[in-house]
Short mmCIF file of N, CA, C and O in Angstrom, two decimals:
data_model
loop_
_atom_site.label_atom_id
_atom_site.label_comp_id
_atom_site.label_asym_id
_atom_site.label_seq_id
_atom_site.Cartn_x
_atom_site.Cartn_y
_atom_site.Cartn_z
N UNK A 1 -27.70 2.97 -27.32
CA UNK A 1 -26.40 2.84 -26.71
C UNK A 1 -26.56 2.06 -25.40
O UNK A 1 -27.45 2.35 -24.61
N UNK A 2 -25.84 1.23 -25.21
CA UNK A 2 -25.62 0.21 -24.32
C UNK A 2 -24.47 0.30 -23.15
O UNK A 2 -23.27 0.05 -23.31
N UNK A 3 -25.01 0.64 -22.15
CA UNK A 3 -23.97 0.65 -20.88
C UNK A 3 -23.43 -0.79 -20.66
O UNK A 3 -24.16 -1.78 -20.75
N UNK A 4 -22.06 -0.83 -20.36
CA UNK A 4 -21.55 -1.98 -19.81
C UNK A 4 -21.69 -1.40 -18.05
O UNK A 4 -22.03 -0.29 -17.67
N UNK A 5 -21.40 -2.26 -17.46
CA UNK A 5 -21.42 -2.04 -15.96
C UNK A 5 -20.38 -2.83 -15.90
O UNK A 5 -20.12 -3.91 -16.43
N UNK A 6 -19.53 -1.80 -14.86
CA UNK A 6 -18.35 -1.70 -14.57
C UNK A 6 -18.03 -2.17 -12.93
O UNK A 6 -18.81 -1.88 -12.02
N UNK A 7 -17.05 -2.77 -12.77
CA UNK A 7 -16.97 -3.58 -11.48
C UNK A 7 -16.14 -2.37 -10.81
O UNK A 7 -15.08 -1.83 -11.13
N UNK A 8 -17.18 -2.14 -9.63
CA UNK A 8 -16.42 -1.44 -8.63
C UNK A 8 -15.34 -1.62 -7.71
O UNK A 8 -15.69 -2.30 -6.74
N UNK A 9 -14.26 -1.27 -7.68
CA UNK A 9 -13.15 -1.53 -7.34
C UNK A 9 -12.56 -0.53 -5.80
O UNK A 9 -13.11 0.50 -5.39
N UNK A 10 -11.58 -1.05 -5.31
CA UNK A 10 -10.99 -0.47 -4.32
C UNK A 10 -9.52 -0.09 -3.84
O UNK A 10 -8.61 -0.44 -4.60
N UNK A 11 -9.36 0.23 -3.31
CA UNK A 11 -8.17 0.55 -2.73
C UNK A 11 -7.45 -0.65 -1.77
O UNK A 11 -8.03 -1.12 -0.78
N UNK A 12 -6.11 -1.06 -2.22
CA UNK A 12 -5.79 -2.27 -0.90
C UNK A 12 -5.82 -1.74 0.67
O UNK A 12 -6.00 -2.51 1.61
N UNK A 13 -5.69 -0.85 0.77
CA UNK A 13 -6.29 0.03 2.12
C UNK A 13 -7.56 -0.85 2.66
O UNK A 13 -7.74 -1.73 3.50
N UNK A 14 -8.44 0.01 1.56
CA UNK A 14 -9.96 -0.68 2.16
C UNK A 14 -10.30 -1.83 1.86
O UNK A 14 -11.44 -2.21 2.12
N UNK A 15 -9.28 -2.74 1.17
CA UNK A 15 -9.66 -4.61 1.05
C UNK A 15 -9.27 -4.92 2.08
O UNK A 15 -9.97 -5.68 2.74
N UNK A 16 -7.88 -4.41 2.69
CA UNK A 16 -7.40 -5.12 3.88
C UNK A 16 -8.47 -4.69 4.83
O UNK A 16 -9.26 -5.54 5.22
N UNK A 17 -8.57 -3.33 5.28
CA UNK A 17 -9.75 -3.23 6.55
C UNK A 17 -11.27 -4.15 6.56
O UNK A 17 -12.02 -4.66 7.38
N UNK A 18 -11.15 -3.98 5.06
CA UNK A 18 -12.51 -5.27 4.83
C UNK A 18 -12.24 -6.53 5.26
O UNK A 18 -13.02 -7.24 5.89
N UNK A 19 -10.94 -6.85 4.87
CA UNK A 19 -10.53 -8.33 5.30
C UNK A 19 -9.82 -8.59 6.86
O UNK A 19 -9.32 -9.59 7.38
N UNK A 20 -10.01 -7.32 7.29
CA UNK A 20 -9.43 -7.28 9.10
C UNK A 20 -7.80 -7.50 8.82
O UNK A 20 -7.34 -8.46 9.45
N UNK A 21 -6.94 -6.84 8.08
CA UNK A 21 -5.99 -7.68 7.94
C UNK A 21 -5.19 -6.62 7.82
O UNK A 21 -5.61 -5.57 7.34
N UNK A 22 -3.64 -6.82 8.36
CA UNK A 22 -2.88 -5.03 8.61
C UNK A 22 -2.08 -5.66 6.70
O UNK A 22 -1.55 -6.67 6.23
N UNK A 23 -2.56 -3.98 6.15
CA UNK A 23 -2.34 -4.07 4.40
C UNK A 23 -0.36 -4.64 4.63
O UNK A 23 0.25 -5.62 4.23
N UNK A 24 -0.03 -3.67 5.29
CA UNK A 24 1.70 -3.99 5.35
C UNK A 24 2.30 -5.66 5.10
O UNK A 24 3.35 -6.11 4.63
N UNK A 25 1.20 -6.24 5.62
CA UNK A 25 2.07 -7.58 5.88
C UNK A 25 0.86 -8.51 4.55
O UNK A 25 0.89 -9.73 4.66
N UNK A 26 0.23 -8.13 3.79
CA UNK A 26 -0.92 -8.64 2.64
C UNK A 26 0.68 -8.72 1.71
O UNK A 26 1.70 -8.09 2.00
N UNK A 27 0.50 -9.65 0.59
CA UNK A 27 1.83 -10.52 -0.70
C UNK A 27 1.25 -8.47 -1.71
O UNK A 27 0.30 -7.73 -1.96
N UNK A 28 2.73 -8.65 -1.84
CA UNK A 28 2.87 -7.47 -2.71
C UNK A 28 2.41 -7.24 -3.68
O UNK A 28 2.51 -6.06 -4.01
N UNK A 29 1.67 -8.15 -4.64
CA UNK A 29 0.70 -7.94 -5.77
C UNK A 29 -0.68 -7.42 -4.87
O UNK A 29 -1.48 -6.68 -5.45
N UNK A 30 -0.89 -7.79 -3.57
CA UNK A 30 -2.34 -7.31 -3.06
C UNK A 30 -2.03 -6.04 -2.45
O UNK A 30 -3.00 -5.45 -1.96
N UNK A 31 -1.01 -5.55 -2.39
CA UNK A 31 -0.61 -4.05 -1.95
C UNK A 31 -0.38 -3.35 -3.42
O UNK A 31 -1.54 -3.65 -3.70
N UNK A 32 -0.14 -3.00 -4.04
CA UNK A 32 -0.13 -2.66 -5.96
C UNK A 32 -1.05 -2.88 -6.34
O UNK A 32 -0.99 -2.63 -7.54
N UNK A 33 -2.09 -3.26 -6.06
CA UNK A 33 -3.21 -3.65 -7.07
C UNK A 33 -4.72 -2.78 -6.48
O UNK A 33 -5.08 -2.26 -5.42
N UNK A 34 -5.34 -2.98 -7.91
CA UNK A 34 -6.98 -2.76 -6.75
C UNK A 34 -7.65 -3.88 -6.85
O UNK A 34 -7.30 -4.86 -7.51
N UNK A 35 -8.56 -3.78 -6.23
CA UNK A 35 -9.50 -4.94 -5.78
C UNK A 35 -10.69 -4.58 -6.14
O UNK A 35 -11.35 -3.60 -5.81
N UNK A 36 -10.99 -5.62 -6.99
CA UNK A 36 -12.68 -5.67 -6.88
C UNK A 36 -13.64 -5.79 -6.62
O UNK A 36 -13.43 -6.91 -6.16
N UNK A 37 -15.15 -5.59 -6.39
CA UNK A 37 -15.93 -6.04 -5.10
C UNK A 37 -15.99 -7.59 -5.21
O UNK A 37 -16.02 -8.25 -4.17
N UNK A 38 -16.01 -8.20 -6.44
CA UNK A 38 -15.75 -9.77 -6.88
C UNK A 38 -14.56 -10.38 -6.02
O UNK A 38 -14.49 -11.23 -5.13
N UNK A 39 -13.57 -9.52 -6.73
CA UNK A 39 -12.36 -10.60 -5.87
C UNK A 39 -12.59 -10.15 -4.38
O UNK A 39 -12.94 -11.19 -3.82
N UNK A 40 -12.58 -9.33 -3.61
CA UNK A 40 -13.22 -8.87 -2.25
C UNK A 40 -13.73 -10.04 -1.74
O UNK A 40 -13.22 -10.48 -0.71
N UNK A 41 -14.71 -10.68 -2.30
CA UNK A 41 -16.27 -11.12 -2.36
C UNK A 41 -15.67 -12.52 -1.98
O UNK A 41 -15.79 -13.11 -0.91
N UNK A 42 -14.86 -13.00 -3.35
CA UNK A 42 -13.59 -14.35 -3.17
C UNK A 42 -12.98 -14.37 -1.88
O UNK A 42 -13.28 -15.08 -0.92
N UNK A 43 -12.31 -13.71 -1.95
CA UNK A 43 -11.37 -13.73 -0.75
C UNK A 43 -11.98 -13.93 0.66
O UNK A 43 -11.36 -14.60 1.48
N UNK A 44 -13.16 -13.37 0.97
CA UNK A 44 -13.99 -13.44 2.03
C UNK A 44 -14.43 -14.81 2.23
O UNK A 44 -14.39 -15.14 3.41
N UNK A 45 -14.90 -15.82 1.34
CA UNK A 45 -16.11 -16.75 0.89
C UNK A 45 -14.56 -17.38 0.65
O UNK A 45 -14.79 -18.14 1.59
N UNK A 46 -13.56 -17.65 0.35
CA UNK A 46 -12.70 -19.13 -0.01
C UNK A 46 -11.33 -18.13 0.55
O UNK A 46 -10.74 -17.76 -0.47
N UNK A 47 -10.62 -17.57 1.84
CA UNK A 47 -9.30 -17.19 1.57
C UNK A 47 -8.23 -17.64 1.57
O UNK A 47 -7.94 -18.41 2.48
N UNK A 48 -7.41 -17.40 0.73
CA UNK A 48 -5.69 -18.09 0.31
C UNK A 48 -5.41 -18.54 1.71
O UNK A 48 -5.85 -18.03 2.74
N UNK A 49 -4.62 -19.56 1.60
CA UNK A 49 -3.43 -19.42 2.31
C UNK A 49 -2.42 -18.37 3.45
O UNK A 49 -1.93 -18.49 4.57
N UNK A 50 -2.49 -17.42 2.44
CA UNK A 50 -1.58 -16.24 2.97
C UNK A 50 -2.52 -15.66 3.87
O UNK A 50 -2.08 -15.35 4.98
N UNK A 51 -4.17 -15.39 3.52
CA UNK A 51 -4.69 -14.90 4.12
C UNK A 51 -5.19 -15.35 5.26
O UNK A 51 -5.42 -14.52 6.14
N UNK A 52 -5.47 -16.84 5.51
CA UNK A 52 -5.83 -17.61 6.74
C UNK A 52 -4.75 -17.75 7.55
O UNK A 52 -4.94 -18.38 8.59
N UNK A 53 -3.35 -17.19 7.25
CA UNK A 53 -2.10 -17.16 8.02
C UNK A 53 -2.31 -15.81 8.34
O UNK A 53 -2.42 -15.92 9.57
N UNK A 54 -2.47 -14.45 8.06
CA UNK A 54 -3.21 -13.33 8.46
C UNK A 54 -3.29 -13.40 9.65
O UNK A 54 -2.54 -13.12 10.58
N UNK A 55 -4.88 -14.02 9.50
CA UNK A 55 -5.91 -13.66 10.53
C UNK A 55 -5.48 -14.65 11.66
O UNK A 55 -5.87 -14.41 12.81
N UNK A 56 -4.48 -16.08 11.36
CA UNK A 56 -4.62 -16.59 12.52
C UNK A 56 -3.28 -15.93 13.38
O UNK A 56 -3.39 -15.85 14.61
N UNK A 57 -2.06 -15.46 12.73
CA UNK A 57 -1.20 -15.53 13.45
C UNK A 57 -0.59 -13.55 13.48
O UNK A 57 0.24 -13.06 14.23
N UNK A 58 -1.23 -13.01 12.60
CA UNK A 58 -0.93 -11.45 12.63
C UNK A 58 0.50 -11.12 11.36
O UNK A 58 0.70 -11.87 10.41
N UNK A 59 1.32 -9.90 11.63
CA UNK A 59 0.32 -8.99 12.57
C UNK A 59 -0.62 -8.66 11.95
O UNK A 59 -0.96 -8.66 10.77
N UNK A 60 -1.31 -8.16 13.58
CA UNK A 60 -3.04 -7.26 13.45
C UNK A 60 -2.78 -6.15 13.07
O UNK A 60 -1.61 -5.81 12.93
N UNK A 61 -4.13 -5.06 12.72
CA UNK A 61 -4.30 -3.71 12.63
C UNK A 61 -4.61 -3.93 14.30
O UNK A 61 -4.90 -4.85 15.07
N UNK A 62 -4.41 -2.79 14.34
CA UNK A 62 -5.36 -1.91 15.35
C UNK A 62 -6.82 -2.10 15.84
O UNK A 62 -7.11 -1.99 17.03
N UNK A 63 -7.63 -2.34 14.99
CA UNK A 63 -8.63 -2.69 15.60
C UNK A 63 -8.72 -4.10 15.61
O UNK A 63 -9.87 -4.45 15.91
N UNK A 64 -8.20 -4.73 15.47
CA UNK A 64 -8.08 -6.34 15.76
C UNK A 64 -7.72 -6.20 16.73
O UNK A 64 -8.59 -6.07 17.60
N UNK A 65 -6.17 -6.15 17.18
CA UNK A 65 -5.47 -6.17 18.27
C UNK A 65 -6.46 -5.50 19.62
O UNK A 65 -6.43 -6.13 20.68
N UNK A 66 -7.27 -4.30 19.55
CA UNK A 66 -8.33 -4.13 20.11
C UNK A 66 -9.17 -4.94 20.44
O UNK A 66 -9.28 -5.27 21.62
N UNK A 67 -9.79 -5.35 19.68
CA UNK A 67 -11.06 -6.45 19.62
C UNK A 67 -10.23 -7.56 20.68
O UNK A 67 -10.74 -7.71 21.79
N UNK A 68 -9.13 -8.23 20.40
CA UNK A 68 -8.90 -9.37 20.90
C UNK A 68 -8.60 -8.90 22.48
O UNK A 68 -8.84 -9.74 23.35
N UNK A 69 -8.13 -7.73 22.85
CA UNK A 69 -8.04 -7.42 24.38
C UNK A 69 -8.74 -7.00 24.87
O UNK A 69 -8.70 -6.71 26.07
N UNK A 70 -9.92 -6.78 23.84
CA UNK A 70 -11.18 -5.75 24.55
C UNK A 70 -11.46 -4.89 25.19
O UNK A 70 -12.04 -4.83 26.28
N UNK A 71 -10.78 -3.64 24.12
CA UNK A 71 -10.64 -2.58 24.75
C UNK A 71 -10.85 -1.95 23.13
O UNK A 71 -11.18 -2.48 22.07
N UNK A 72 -10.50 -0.60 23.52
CA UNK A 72 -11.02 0.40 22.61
C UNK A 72 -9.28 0.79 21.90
O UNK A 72 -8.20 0.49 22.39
N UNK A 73 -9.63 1.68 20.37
CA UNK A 73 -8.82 1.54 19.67
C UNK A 73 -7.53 3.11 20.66
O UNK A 73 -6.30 3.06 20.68
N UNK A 74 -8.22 3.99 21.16
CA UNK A 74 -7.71 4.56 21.98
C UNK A 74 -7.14 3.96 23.25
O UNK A 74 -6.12 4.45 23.74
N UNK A 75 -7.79 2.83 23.85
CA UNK A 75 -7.33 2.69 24.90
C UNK A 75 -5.22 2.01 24.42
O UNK A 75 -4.21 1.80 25.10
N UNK A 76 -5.49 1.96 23.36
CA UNK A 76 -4.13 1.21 23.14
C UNK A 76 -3.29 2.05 23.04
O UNK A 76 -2.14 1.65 23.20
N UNK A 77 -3.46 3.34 22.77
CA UNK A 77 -2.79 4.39 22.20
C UNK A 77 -2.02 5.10 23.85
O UNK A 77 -0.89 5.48 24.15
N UNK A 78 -3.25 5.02 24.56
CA UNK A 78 -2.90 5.48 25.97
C UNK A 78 -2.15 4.12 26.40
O UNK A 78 -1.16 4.16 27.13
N UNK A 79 -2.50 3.32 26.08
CA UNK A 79 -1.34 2.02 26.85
C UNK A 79 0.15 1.74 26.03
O UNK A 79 1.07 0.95 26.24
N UNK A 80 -0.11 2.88 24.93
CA UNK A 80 1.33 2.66 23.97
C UNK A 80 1.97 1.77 23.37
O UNK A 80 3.14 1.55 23.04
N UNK A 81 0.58 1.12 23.24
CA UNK A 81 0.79 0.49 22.44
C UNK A 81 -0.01 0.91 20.05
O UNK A 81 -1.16 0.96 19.61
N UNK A 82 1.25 1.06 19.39
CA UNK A 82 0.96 2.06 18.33
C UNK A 82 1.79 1.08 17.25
O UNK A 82 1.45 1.52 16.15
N UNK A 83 2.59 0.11 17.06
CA UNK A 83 2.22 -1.11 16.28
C UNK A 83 1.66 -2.15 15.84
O UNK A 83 1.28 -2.91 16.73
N UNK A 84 1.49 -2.44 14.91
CA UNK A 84 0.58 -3.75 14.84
C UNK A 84 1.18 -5.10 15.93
O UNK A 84 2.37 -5.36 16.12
N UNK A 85 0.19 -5.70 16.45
CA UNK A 85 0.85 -7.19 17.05
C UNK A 85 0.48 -8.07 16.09
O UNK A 85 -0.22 -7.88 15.10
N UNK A 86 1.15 -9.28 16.57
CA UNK A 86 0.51 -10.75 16.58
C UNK A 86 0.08 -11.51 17.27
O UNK A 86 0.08 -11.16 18.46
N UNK A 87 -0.35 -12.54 17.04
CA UNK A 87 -1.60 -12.99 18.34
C UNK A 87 -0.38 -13.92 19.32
O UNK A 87 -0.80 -14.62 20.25
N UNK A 88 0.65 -13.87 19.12
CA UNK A 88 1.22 -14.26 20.14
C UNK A 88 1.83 -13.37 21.37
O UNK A 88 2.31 -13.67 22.46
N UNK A 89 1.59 -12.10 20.70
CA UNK A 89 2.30 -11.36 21.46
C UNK A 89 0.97 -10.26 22.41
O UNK A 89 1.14 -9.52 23.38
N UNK A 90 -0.41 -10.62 21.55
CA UNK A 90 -1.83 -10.52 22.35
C UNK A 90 -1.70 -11.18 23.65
O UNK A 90 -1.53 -10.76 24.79
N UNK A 91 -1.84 -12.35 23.12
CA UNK A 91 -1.21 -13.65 24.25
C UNK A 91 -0.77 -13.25 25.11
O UNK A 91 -1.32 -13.24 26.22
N UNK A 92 0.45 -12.77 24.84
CA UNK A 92 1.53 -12.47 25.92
C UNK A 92 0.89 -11.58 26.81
O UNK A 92 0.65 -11.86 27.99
N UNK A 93 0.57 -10.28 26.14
CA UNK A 93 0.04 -9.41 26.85
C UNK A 93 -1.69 -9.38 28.07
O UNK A 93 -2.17 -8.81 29.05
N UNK A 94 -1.96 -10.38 27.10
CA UNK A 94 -3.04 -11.05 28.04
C UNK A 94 -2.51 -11.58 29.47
O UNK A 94 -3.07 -11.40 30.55
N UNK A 95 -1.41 -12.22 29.24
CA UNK A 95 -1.26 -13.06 30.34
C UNK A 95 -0.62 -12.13 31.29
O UNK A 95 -0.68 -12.22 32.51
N UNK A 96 0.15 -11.03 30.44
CA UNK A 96 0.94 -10.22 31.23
C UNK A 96 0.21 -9.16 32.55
O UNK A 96 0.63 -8.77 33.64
N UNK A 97 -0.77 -9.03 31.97
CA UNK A 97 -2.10 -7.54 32.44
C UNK A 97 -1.72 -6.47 32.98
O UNK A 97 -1.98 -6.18 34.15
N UNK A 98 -0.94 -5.65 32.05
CA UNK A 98 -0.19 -4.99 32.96
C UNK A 98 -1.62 -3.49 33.40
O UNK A 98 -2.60 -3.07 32.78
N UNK A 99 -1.09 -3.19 34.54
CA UNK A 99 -2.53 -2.11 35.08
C UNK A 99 -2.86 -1.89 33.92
O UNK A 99 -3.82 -2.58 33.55
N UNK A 100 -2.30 -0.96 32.93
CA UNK A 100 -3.13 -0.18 32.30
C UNK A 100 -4.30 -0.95 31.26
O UNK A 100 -5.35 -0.37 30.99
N UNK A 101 -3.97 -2.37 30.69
CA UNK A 101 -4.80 -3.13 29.87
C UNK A 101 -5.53 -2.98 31.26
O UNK A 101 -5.96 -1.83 31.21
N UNK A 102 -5.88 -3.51 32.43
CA UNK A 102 -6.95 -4.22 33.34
C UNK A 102 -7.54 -2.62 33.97
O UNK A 102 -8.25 -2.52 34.97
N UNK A 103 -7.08 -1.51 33.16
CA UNK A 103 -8.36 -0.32 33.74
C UNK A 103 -8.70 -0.46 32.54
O UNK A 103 -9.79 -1.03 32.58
N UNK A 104 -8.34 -0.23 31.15
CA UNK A 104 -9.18 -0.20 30.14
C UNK A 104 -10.24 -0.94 29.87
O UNK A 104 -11.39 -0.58 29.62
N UNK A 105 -9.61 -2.46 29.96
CA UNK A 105 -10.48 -3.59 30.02
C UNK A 105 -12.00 -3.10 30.90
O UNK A 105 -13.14 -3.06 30.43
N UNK A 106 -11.64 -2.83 32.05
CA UNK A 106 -12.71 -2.44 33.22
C UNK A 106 -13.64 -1.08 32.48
O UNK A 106 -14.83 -0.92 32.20
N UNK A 107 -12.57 -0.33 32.37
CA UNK A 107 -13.33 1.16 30.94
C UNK A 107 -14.00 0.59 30.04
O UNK A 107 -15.02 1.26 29.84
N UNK A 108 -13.97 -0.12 29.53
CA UNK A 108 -14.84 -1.03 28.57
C UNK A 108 -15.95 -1.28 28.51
O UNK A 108 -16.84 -0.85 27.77
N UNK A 109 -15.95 -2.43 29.73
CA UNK A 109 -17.04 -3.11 30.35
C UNK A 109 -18.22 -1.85 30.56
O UNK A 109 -19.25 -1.73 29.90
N UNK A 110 -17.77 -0.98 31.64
CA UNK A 110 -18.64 -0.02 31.90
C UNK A 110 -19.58 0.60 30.78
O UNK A 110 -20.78 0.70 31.07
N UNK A 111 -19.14 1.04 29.51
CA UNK A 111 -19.28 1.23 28.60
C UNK A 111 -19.87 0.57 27.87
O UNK A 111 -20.35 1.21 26.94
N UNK A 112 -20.10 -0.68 27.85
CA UNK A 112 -21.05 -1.82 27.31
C UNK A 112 -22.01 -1.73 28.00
O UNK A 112 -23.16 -1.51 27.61
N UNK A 113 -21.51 -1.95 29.47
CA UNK A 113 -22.81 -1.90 30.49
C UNK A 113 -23.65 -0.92 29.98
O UNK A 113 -24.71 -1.30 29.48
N UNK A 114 -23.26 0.80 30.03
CA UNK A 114 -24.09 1.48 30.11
C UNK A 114 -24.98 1.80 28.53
O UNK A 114 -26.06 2.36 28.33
N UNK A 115 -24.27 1.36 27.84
CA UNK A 115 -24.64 1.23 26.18
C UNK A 115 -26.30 0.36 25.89
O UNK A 115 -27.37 0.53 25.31
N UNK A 116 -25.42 -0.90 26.97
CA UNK A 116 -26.82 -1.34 26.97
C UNK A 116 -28.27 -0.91 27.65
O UNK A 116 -29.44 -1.01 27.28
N UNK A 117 -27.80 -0.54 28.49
CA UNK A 117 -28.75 0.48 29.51
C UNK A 117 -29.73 1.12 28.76
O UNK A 117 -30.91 0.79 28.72
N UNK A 118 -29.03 2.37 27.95
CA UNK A 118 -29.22 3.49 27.02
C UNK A 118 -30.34 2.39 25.92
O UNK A 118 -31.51 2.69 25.72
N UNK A 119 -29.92 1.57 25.54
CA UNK A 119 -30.66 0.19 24.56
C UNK A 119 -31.98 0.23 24.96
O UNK A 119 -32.85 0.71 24.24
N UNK A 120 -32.27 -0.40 26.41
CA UNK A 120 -33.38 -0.81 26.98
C UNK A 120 -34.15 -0.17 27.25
O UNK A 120 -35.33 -0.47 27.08
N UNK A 121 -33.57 1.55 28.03
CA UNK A 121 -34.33 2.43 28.19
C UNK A 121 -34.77 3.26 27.01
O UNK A 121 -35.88 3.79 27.03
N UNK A 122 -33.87 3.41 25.86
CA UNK A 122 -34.82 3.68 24.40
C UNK A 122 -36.24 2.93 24.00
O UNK A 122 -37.30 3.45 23.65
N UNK A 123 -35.76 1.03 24.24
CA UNK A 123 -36.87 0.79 24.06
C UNK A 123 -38.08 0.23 24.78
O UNK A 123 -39.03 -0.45 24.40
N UNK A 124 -37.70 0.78 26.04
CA UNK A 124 -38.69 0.94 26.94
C UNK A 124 -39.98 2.12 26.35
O UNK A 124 -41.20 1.93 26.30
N UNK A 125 -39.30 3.16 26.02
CA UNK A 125 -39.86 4.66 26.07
C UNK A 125 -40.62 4.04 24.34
O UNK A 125 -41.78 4.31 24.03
N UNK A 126 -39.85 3.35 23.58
CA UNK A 126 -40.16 3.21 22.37
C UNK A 126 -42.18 2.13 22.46
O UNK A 126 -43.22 2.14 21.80
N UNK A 127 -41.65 1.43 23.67
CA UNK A 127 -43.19 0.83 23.53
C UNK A 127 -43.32 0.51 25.39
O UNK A 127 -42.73 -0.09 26.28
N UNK A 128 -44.53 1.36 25.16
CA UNK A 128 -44.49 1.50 26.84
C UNK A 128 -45.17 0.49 27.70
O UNK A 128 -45.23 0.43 28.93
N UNK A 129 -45.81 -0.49 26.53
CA UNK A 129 -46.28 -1.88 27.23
C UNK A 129 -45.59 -2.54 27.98
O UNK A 129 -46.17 -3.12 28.89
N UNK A 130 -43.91 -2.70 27.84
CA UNK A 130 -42.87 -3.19 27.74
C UNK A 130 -42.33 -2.98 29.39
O UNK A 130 -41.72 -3.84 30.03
N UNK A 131 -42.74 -1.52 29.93
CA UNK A 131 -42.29 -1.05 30.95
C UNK A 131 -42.15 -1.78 31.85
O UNK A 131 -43.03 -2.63 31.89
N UNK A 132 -41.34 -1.85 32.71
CA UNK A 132 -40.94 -2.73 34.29
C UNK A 132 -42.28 -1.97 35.20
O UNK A 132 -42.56 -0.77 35.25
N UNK A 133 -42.91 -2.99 35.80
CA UNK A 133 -43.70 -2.57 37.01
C UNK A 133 -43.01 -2.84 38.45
O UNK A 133 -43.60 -2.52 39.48
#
């Protein structure tokens, strides 16, 4: 008896988060449907039309819209911001800065800073040749 192998498939949920892309605003056959790791695979490596209009102009999920202000997916939640944008309205808000983006932004940084810290001093301890004299 002979197994076929079967293409693993997904949820448009997790194609869109794969594809960074808020599912709501993906063409209604890609919201109804599942996805395969193949077509996944396509879409990544050659994307439509619809999809290079996506990513350039929104709206974002949440963690896009994050990423592009550089801040954390909470920090948006505390800045109240709880819809998807578009990158024009990133834009906007970039230019706008209102306090609360420019403490998060600053919350951020710190947080990288010390991330990396935590990095160096792991692999300091990890090879002790390495150590600062």
């Amino acid at each position: 008896m002979t197994s076929r192998k079967t293409s693993q498939t997904m949820k448009p949920a997790t194609a869109a988060k794969k594809l960074s892309v808020y599912l709501e605003a993906t063409p209604a056959e890609f919201q109804e449907g599942v996805v395969s790791r193949d077509e996944l695979n396509a879409l990544q490596a050659d994307p439509p039309e619809w999809l290079q209009e996506l990513r350039r102009d929104g709206p974002h999920p949440r963690q896009v819209v994050a990423a592009r202000l550089g801040v954390s997916i909470g920090a948006l939640a505390r800045g109240g911001i709880t819809e998807p944008l578009t990158t024009e309205q990133i834009k906007a808000l970039k230019a706008e800065m209102p306090e609360w983006l420019e403490h998060e932004r600053a919350t951020q940084a710190e947080v990288r800073k010390e991330a990396a810290r935590q990095k160096e001093k792991a692999a300091q301890q990890a090879n002790p040749a390495q150590r600062r004299r």
